CSV table of C-alpha atoms and ligand atoms in Angstrom, one decimal:
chain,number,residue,atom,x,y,z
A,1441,UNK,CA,105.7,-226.7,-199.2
A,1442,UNK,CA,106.9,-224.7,-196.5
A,1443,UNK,CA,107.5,-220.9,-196.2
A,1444,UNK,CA,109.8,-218.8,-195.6
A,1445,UNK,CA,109.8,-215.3,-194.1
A,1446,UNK,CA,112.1,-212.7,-193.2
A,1447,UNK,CA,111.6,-208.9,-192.9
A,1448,UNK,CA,112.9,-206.1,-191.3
A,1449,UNK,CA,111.5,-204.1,-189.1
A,1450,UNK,CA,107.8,-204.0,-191.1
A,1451,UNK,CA,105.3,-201.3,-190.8
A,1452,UNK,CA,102.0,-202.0,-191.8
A,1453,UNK,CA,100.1,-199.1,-194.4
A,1454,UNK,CA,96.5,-199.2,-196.0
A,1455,UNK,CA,93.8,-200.9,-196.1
A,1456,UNK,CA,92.0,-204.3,-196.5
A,1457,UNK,CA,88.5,-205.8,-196.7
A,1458,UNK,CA,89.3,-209.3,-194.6
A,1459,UNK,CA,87.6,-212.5,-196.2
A,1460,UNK,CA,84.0,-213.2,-195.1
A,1461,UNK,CA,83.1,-214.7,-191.9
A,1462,UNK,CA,83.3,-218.2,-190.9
A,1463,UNK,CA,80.7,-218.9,-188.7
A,1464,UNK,CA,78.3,-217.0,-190.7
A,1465,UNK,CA,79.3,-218.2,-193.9
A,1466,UNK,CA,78.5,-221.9,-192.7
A,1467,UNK,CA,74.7,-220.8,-191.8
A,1468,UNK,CA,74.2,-219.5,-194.6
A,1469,UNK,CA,74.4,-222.5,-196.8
A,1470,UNK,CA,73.2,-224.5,-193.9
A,1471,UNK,CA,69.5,-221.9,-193.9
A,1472,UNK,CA,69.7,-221.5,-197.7
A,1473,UNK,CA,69.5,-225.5,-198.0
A,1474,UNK,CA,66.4,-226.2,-195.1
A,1475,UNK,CA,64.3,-223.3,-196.4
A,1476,UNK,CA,62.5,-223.1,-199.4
A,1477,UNK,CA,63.4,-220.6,-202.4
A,1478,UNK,CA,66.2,-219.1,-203.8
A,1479,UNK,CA,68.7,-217.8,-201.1
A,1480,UNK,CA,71.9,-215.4,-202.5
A,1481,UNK,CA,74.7,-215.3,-200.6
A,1482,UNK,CA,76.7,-212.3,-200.7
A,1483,UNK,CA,80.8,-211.8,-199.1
A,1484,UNK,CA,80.9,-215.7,-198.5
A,1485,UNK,CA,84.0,-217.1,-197.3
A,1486,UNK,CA,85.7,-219.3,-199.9
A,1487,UNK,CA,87.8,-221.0,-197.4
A,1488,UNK,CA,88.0,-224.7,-197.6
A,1489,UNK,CA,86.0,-225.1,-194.4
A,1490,UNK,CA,82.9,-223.4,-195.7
A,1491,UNK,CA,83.4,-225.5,-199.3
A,1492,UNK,CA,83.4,-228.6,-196.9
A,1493,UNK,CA,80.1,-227.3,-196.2
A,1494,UNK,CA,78.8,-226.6,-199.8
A,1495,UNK,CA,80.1,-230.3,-200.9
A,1496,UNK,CA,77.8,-231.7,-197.9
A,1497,UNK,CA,74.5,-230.0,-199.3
A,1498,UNK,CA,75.5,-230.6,-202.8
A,1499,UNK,CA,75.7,-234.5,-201.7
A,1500,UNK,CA,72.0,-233.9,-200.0
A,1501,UNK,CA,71.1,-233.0,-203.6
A,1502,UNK,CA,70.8,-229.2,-202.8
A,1503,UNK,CA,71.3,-227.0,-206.1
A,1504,UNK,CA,74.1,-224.3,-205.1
A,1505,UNK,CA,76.2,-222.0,-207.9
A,1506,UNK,CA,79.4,-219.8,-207.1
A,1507,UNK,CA,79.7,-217.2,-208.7
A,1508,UNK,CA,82.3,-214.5,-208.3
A,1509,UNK,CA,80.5,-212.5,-205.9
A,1510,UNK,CA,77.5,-214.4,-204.9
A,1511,UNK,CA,76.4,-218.1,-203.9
A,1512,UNK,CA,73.1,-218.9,-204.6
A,1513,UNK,CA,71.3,-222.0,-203.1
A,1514,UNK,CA,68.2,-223.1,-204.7
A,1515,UNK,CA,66.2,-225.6,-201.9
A,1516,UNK,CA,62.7,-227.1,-202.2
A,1517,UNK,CA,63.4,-227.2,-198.2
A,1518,UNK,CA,64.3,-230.2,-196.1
A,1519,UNK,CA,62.0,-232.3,-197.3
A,1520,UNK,CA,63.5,-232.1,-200.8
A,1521,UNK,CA,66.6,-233.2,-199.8
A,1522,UNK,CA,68.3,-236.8,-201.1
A,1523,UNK,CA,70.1,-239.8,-199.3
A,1524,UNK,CA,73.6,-239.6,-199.4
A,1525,UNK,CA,75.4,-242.2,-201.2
A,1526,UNK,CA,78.3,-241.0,-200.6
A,1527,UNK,CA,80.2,-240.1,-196.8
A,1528,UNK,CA,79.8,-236.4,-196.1
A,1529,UNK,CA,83.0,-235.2,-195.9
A,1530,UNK,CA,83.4,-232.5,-193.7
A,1531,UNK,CA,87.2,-231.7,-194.2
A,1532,UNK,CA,89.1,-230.0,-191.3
A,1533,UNK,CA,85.3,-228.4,-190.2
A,1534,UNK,CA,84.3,-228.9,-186.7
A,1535,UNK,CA,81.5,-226.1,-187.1
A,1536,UNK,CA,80.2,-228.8,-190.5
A,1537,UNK,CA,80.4,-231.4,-188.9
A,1538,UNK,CA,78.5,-230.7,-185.1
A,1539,UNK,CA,76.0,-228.6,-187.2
A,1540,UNK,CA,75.0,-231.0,-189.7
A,1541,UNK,CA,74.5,-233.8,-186.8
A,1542,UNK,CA,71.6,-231.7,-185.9
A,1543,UNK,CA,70.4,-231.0,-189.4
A,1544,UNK,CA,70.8,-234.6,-190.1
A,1545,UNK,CA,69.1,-236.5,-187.0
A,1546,UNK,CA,65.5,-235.6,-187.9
A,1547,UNK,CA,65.7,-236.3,-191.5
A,1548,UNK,CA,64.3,-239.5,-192.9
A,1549,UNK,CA,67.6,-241.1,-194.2
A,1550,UNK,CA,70.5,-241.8,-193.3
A,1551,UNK,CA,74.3,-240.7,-193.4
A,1552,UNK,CA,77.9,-240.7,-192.7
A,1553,UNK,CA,79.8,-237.7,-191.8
A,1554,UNK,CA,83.7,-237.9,-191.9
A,1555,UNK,CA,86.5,-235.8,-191.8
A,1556,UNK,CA,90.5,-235.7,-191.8
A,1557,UNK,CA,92.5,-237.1,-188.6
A,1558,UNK,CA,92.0,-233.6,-186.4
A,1559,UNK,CA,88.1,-233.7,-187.0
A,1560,UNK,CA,88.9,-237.2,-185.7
A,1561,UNK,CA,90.2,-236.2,-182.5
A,1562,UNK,CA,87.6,-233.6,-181.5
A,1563,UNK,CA,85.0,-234.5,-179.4
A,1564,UNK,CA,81.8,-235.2,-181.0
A,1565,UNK,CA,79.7,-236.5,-177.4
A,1566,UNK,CA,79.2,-233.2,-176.1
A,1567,UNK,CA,76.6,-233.5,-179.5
A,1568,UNK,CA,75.4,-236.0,-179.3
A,1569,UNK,CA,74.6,-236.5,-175.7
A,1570,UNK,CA,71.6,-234.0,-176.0
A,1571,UNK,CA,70.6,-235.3,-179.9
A,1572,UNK,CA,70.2,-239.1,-178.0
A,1573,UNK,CA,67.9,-237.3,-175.8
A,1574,UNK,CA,65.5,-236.0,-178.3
A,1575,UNK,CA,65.5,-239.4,-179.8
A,1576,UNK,CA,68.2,-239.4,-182.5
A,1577,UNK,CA,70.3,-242.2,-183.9
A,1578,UNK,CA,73.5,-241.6,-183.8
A,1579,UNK,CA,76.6,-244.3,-183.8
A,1580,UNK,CA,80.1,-244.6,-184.2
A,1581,UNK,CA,83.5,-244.7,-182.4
A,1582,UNK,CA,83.9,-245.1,-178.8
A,1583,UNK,CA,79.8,-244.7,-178.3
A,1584,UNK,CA,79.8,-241.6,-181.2
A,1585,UNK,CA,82.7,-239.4,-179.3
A,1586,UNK,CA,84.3,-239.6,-182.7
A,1587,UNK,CA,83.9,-239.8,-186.3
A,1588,UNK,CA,83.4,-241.2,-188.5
A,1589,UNK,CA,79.3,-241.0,-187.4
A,1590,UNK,CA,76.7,-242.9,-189.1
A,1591,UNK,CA,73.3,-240.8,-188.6
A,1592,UNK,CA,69.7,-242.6,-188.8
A,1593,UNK,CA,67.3,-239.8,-189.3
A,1594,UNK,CA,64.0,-240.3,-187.3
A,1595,UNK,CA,61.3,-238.3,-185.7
A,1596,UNK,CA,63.2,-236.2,-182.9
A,1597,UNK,CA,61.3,-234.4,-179.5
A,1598,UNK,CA,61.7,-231.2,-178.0
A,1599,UNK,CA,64.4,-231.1,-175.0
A,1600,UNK,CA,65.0,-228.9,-171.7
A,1601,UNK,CA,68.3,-228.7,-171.7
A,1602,UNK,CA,71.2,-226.8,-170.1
A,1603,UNK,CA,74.7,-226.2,-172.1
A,1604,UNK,CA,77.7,-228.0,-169.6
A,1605,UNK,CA,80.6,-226.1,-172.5
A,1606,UNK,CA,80.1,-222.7,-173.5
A,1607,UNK,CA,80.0,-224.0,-177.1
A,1608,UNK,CA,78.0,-222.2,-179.8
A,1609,UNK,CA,78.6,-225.3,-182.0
A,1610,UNK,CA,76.9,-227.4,-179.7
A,1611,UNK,CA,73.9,-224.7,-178.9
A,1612,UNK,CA,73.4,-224.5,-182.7
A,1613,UNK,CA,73.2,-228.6,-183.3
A,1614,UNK,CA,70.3,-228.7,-180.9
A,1615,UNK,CA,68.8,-225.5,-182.2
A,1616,UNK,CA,68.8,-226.9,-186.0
A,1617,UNK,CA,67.5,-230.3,-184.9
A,1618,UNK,CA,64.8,-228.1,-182.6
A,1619,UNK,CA,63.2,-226.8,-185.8
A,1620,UNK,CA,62.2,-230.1,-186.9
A,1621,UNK,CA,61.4,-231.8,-183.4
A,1622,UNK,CA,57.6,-231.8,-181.7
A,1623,UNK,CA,57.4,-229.6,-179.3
A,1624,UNK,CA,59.3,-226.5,-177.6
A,1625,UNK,CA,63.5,-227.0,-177.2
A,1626,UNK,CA,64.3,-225.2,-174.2
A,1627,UNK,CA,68.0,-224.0,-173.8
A,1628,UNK,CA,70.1,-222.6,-171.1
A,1629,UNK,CA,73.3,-220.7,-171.5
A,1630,UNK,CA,75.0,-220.5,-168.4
A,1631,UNK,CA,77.8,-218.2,-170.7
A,1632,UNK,CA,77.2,-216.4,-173.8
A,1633,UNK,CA,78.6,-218.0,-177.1
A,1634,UNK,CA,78.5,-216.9,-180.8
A,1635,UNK,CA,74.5,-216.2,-181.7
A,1636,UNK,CA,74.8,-216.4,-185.6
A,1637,UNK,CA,72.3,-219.5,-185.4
A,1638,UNK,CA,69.9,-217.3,-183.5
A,1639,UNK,CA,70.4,-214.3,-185.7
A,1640,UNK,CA,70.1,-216.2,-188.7
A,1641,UNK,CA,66.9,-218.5,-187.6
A,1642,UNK,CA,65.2,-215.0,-187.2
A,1643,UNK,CA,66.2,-214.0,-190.8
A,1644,UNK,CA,64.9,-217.1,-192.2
A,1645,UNK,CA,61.7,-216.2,-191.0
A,1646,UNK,CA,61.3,-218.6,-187.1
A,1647,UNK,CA,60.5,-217.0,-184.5
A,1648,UNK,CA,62.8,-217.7,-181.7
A,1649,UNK,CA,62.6,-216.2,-177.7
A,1650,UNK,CA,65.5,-215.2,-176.3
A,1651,UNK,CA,65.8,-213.9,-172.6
A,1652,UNK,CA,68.4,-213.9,-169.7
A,1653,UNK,CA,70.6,-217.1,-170.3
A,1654,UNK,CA,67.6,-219.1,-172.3
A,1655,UNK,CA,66.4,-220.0,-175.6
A,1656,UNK,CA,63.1,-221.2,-176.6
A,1657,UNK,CA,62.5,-222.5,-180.2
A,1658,UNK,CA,58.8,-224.1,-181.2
A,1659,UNK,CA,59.3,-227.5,-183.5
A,1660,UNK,CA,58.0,-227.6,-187.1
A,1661,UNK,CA,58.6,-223.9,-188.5
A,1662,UNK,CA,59.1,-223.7,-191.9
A,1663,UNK,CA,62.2,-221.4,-193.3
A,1664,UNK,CA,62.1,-218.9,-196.3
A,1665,UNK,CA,64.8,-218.5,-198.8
A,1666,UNK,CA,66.6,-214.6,-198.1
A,1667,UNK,CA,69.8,-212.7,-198.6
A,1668,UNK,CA,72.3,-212.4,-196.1
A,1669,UNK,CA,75.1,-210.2,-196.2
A,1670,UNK,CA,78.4,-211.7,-194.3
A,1671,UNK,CA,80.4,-209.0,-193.0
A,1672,UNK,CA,84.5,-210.0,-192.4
A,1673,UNK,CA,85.4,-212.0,-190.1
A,1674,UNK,CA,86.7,-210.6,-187.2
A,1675,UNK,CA,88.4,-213.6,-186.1
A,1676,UNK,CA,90.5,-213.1,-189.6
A,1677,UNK,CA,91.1,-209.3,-188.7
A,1678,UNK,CA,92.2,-210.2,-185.3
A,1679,UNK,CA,95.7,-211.3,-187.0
A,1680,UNK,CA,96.3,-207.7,-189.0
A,1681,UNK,CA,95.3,-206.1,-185.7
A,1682,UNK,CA,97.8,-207.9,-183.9
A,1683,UNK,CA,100.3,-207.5,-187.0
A,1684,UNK,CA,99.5,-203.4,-186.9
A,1685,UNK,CA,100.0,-203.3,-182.8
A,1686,UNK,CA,103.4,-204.7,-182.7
A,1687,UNK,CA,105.2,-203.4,-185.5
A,1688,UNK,CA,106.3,-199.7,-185.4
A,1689,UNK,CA,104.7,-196.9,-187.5
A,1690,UNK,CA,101.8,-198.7,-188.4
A,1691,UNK,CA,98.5,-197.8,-189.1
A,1692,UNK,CA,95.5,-200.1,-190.9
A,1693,UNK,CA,92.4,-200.2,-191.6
A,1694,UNK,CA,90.1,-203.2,-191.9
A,1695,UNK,CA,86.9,-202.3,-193.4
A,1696,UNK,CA,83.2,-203.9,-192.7
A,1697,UNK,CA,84.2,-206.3,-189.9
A,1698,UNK,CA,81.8,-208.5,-188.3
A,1699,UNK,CA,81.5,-206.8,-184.2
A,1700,UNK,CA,78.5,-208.8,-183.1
A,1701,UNK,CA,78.7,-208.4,-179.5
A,1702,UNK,CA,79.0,-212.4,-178.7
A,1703,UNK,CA,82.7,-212.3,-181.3
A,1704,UNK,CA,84.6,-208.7,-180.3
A,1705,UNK,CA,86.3,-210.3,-176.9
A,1706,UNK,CA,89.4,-209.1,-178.6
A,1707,UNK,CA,88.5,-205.6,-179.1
A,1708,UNK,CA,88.0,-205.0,-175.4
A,1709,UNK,CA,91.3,-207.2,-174.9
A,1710,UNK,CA,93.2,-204.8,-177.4
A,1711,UNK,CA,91.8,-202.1,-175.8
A,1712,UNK,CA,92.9,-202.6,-172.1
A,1713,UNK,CA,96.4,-203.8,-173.4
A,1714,UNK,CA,96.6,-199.8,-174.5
A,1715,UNK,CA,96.2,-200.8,-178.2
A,1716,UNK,CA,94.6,-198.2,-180.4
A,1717,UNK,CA,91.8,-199.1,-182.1
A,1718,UNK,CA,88.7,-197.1,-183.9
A,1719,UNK,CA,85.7,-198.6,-184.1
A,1720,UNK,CA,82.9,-196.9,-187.2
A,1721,UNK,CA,80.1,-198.5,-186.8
A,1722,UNK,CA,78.3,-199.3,-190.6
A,1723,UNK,CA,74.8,-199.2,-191.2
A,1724,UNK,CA,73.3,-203.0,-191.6
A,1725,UNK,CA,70.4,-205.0,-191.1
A,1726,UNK,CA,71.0,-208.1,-189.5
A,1727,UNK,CA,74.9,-208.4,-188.3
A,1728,UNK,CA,76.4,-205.5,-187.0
A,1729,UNK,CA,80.0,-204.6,-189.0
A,1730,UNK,CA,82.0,-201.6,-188.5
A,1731,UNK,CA,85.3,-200.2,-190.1
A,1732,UNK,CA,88.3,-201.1,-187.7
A,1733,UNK,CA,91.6,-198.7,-187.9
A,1734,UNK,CA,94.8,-200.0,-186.1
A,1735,UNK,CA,97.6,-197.5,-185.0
A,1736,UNK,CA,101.2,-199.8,-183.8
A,1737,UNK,CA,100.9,-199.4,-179.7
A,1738,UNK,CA,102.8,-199.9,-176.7
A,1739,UNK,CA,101.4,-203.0,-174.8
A,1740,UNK,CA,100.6,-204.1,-171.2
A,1741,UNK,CA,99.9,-207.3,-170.3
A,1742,UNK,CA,96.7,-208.4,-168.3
A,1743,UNK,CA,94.4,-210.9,-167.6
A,1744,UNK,CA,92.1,-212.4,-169.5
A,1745,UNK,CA,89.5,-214.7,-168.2
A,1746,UNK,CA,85.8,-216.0,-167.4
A,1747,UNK,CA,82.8,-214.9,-169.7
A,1748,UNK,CA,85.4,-213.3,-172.0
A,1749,UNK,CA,86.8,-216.7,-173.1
A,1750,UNK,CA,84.1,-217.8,-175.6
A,1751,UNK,CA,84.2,-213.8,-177.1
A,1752,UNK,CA,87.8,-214.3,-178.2
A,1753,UNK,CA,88.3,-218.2,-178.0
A,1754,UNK,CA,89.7,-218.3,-181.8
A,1755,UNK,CA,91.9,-215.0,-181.0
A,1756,UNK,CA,94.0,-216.6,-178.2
A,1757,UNK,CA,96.8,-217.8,-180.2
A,1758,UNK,CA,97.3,-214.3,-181.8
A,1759,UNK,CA,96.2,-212.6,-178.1
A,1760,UNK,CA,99.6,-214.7,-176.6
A,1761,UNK,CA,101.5,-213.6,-179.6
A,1762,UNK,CA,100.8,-209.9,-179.2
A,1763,UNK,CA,101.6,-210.5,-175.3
A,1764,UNK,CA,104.9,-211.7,-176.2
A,1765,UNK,CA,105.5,-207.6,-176.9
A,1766,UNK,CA,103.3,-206.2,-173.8
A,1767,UNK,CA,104.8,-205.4,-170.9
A,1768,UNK,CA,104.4,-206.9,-168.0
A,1769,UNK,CA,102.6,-210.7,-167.9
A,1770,UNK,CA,99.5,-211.4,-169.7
A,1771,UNK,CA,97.2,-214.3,-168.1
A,1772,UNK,CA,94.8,-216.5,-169.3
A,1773,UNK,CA,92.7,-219.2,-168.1
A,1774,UNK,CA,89.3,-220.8,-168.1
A,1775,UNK,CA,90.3,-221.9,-171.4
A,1776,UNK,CA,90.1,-225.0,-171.5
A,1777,UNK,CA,88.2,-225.3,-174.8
A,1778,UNK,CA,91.4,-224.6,-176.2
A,1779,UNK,CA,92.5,-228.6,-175.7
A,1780,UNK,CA,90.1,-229.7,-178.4
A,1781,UNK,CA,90.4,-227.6,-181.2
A,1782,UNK,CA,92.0,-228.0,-184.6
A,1783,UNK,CA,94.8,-229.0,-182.1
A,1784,UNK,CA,95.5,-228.6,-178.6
A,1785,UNK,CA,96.4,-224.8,-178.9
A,1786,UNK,CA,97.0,-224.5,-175.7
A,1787,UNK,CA,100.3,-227.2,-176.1
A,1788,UNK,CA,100.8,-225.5,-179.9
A,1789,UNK,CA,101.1,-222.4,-178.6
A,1790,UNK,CA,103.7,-222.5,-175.9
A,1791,UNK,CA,105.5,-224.9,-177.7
A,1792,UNK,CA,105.8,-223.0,-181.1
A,1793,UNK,CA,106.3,-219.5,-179.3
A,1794,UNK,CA,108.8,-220.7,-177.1
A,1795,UNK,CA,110.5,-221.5,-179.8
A,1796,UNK,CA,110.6,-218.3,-181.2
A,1797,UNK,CA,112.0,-217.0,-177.9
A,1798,UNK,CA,108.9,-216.2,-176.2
A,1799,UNK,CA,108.7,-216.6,-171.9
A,1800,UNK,CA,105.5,-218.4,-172.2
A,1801,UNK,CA,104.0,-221.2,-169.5
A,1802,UNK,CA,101.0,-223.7,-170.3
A,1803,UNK,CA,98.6,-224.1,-167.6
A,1804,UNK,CA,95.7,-226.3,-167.2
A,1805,UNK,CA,93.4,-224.4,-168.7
A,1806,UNK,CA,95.3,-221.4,-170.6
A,1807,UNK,CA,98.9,-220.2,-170.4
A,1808,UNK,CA,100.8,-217.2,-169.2
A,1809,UNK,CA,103.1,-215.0,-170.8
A,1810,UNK,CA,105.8,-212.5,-169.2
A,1811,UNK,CA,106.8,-209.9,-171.4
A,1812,UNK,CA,108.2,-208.2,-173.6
A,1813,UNK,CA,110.8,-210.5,-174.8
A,1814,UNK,CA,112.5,-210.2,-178.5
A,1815,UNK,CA,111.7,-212.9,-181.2
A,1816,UNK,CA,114.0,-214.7,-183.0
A,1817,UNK,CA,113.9,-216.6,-186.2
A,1818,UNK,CA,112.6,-220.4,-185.6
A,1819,UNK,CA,111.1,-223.8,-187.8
A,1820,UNK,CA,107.4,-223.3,-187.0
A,1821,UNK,CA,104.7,-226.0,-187.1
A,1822,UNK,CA,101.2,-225.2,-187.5
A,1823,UNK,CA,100.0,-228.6,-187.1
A,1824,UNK,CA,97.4,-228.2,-190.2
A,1825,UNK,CA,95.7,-225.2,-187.6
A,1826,UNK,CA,95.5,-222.2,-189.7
A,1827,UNK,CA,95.4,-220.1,-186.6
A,1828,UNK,CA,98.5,-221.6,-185.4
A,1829,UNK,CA,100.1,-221.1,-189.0
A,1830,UNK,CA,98.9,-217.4,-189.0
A,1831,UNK,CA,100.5,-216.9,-185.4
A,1832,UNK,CA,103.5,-217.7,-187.4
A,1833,UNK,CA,103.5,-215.7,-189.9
A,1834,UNK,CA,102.5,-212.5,-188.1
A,1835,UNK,CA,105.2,-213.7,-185.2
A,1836,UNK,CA,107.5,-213.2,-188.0
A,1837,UNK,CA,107.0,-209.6,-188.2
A,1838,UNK,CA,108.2,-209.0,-184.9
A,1839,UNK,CA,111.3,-211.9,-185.3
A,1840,UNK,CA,115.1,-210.5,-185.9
A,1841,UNK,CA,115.5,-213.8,-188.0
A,1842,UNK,CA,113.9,-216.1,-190.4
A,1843,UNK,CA,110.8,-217.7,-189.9
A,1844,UNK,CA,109.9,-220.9,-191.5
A,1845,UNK,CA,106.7,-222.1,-192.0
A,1846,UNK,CA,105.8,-225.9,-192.6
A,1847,UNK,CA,102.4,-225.7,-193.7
A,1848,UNK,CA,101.6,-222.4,-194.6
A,1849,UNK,CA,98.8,-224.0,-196.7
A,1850,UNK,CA,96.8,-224.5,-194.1
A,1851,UNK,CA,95.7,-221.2,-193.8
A,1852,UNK,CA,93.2,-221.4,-196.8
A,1853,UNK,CA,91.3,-223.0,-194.4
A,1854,UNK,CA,89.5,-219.8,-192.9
A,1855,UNK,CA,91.5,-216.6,-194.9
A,1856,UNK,CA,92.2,-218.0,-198.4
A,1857,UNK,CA,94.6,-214.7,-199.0
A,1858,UNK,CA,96.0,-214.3,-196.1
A,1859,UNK,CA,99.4,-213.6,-197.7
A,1860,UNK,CA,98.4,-211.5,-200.6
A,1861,UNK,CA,96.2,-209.1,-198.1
A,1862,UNK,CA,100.1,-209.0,-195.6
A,1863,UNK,CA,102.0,-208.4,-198.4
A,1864,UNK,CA,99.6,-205.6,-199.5
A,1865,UNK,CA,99.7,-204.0,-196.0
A,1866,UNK,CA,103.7,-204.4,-195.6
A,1867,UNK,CA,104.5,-203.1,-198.8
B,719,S3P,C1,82.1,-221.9,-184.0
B,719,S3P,C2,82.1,-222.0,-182.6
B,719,S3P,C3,83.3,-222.1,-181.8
B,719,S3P,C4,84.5,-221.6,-182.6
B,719,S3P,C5,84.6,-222.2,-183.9
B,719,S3P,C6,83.3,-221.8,-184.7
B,719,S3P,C7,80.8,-221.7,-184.7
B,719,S3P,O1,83.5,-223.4,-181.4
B,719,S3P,O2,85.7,-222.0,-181.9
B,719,S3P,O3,85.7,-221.8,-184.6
B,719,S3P,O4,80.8,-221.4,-185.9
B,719,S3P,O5,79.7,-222.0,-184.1
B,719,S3P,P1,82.7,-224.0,-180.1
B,719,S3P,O6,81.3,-223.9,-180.3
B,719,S3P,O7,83.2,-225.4,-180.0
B,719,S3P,O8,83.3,-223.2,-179.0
């Protein structure tokens, strides 16, 4: 059912612990099923993408409880686990789906992975490509660019192999299918992306050598069960930053947010707009979190570019919202990525901002935004993106009029209370 809102000149007060991270959230049911023992999960993200993930393992027979603050997965390791006889339904998860190809290739069964009409759409050869080359058997659509994918597990090799998308997705298939291939998988990374997998492999107890731009993994290591500790995701926060810098006398504070080096893009973005932001760094072992406090700021646009992009690729749609109230024009490009996503957010964006009034230009690969320009109220479609649906809302705290909402459901996809946490803060 849509959504309305209207409000009035907001400011944002308090504080919020943002849901669990995404990315980190997946791994962790992902390690807890290959390795073997009891693995506890602790600030898990109960956001339908990440239950996509816990159906999947639960379908490979792997024993996994909720409970209200702690997931528990109870594996025998890979070896233990079951042919489907069902599809593997990944929902709306491209991160589910791209991992588990390389979790699935080397088993000894096989499997179908499917997924609603966006997962459908995204492109699933930039996989697969490098799985075909250490021998897996992969099919479906259009030569396995889309789902559904029918998986033969078999034996799988070790590869040499350099990254042609700055995709941590991508990196982490290979690395997954690398633990159970012969020999040493060799990866280059021409650009930085997201390192959880690495992180996390290291956890688990692999060793894993990382240098300059390259990744080496040895085949056949065996993982054991541990705890991991997900901070918040930063990619949630990003949209309560954004809501604190552009609404007038506000000041938040987001504690125990994920700032692994490879995700906080938008921090240094924030911070060479002119928006104020406090960084206090928390003690942890493994991923680094830190308290985050907001204070509403004036904006100036710049540009945003190159080996940035894959730091903040999930923040762009709030980043153009935000430069909507900069001053001056905010430009970005080498974003390409942004075509295949949950939608083409690069399209979305412009075309659901404009409608709110914003002066806002697609390019080929990213868009640029003159600023600042007043918002007005406007019918907004999220296109079943939860980012594009949580642009909305938060665009709505800068609009004079009402914003409607057609999907605000969506949003459970990554930050299940979204709402309650906004109405918290505005109230
Ligand atoms: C993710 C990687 C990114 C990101 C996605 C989550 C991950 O995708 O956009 O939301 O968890 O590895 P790509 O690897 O396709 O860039």
């Amino acid at each position: 059912m849509a959504l309305s809102l209207t409000y009035n000149k907001p400011s944002l007060k308090g504080s919020i612990q943002v849901p669990g991270d995404k990315s980190i959230s997946h791994r962790a049911i992902m390690f807890g099923s290959m390795a073997t023992g009891k693995t506890t999960v602790e600030g898990f993200l109960m956001g339908d993408d990440c239950l996509s993930t816990i159906a999947c393992f639960k379908k490979l027979g792997v024993k996994i409880d909720i409970s209200d603050k702690l997931v528990t997965i109870q594996s025998e390791g890979e070896d233990s686990w079951s042919e489907p006889s069902e599809v593997l339904d990944t929902g709306n998860s491209g991160t589910t789906t791209r991992l588990m190809l390389g979790l699935l290739a080397g088993t000894g069964f096989h499997s179908v992975l499917a997924g609603d009409e966006s997962i459908a759409k995204r492109p699933m050869k930039r996989i697969i490509n490098p799985l075909r080359e250490m021998g897996a058997d992969i099919r479906g659509r259009m030569d396995g660019q889309y789902t559904p994918l029918a998986v033969q597990g078999t034996g799988l090799k070790a590869i040499d192999y350099t990254l042609p998308v700055a995709s941590a997705q991508v990196k982490s298939a290979i690395l997954l299918a690398a633990l159970k291939a012969e020999g040493k998988t060799i990866i280059h990374e021409p650009i930085a992306s997201r390192d959880h997998t690495e992180i996390m492999l290291e956890h688990f107890g692999a060793t894993i050598a990382r240098e300059d731009h390259l990744i080496k993994l040895e085949g056949g290591q065996k993982l054991t069960a541990a705890h991991v500790q997900v901070p918040g995701d930063i990619s949630s926060a990003a949209f309560m930053i954004g809501a604190a810098l552009i609404t007038e006398g506000s000041k938040v504070t987001l504690k125990n947010v994920g700032i692994n080096p490879t995700r906080t893009g938008i921090l240094d973005v924030v911070k060479q707009m002119g928006g104020i932001i406090e960084i206090e760094e928390i003690d942890t072992q493994g991923e680094r979190s830190a308290d985050l406090t907001v204070t509403s700021s004036a904006l100036k646009g710049i540009e945003i570019g190159g080996d940035l992009i894959p730091r903040l690729i999930d923040e762009i749609p709030l980043i153009a919202l935000i430069a909507t109230q900069a001053e001056g024009t905010t430009v970005i490009k080498d974003a390409e990525e942004l075509r295949v996503k949950e939608t083409d957010r690069i399209a979305a964006v412009v075309k659901e901002l404009s409608k709110m009034g914003a002066n806002i230009e697609a390019t080929e690969d990213g868009m640029i935004i003159h600023g600042p320009t007043p918002l007005t109220g406007a019918e907004m479609t999220s296109y079943g993106d939860h980012r594009l649906g949580m642009m909305a809302a938060i665009g709505a705290l800068a609009a004079s009029g009402e914003i409607v909402i057609d999907d605000p459901d969506c949003i459970s996809i990554s930050y299940p209370n979204f709402f309650e946490q906004l109405n918290l803060l505005t109230n």
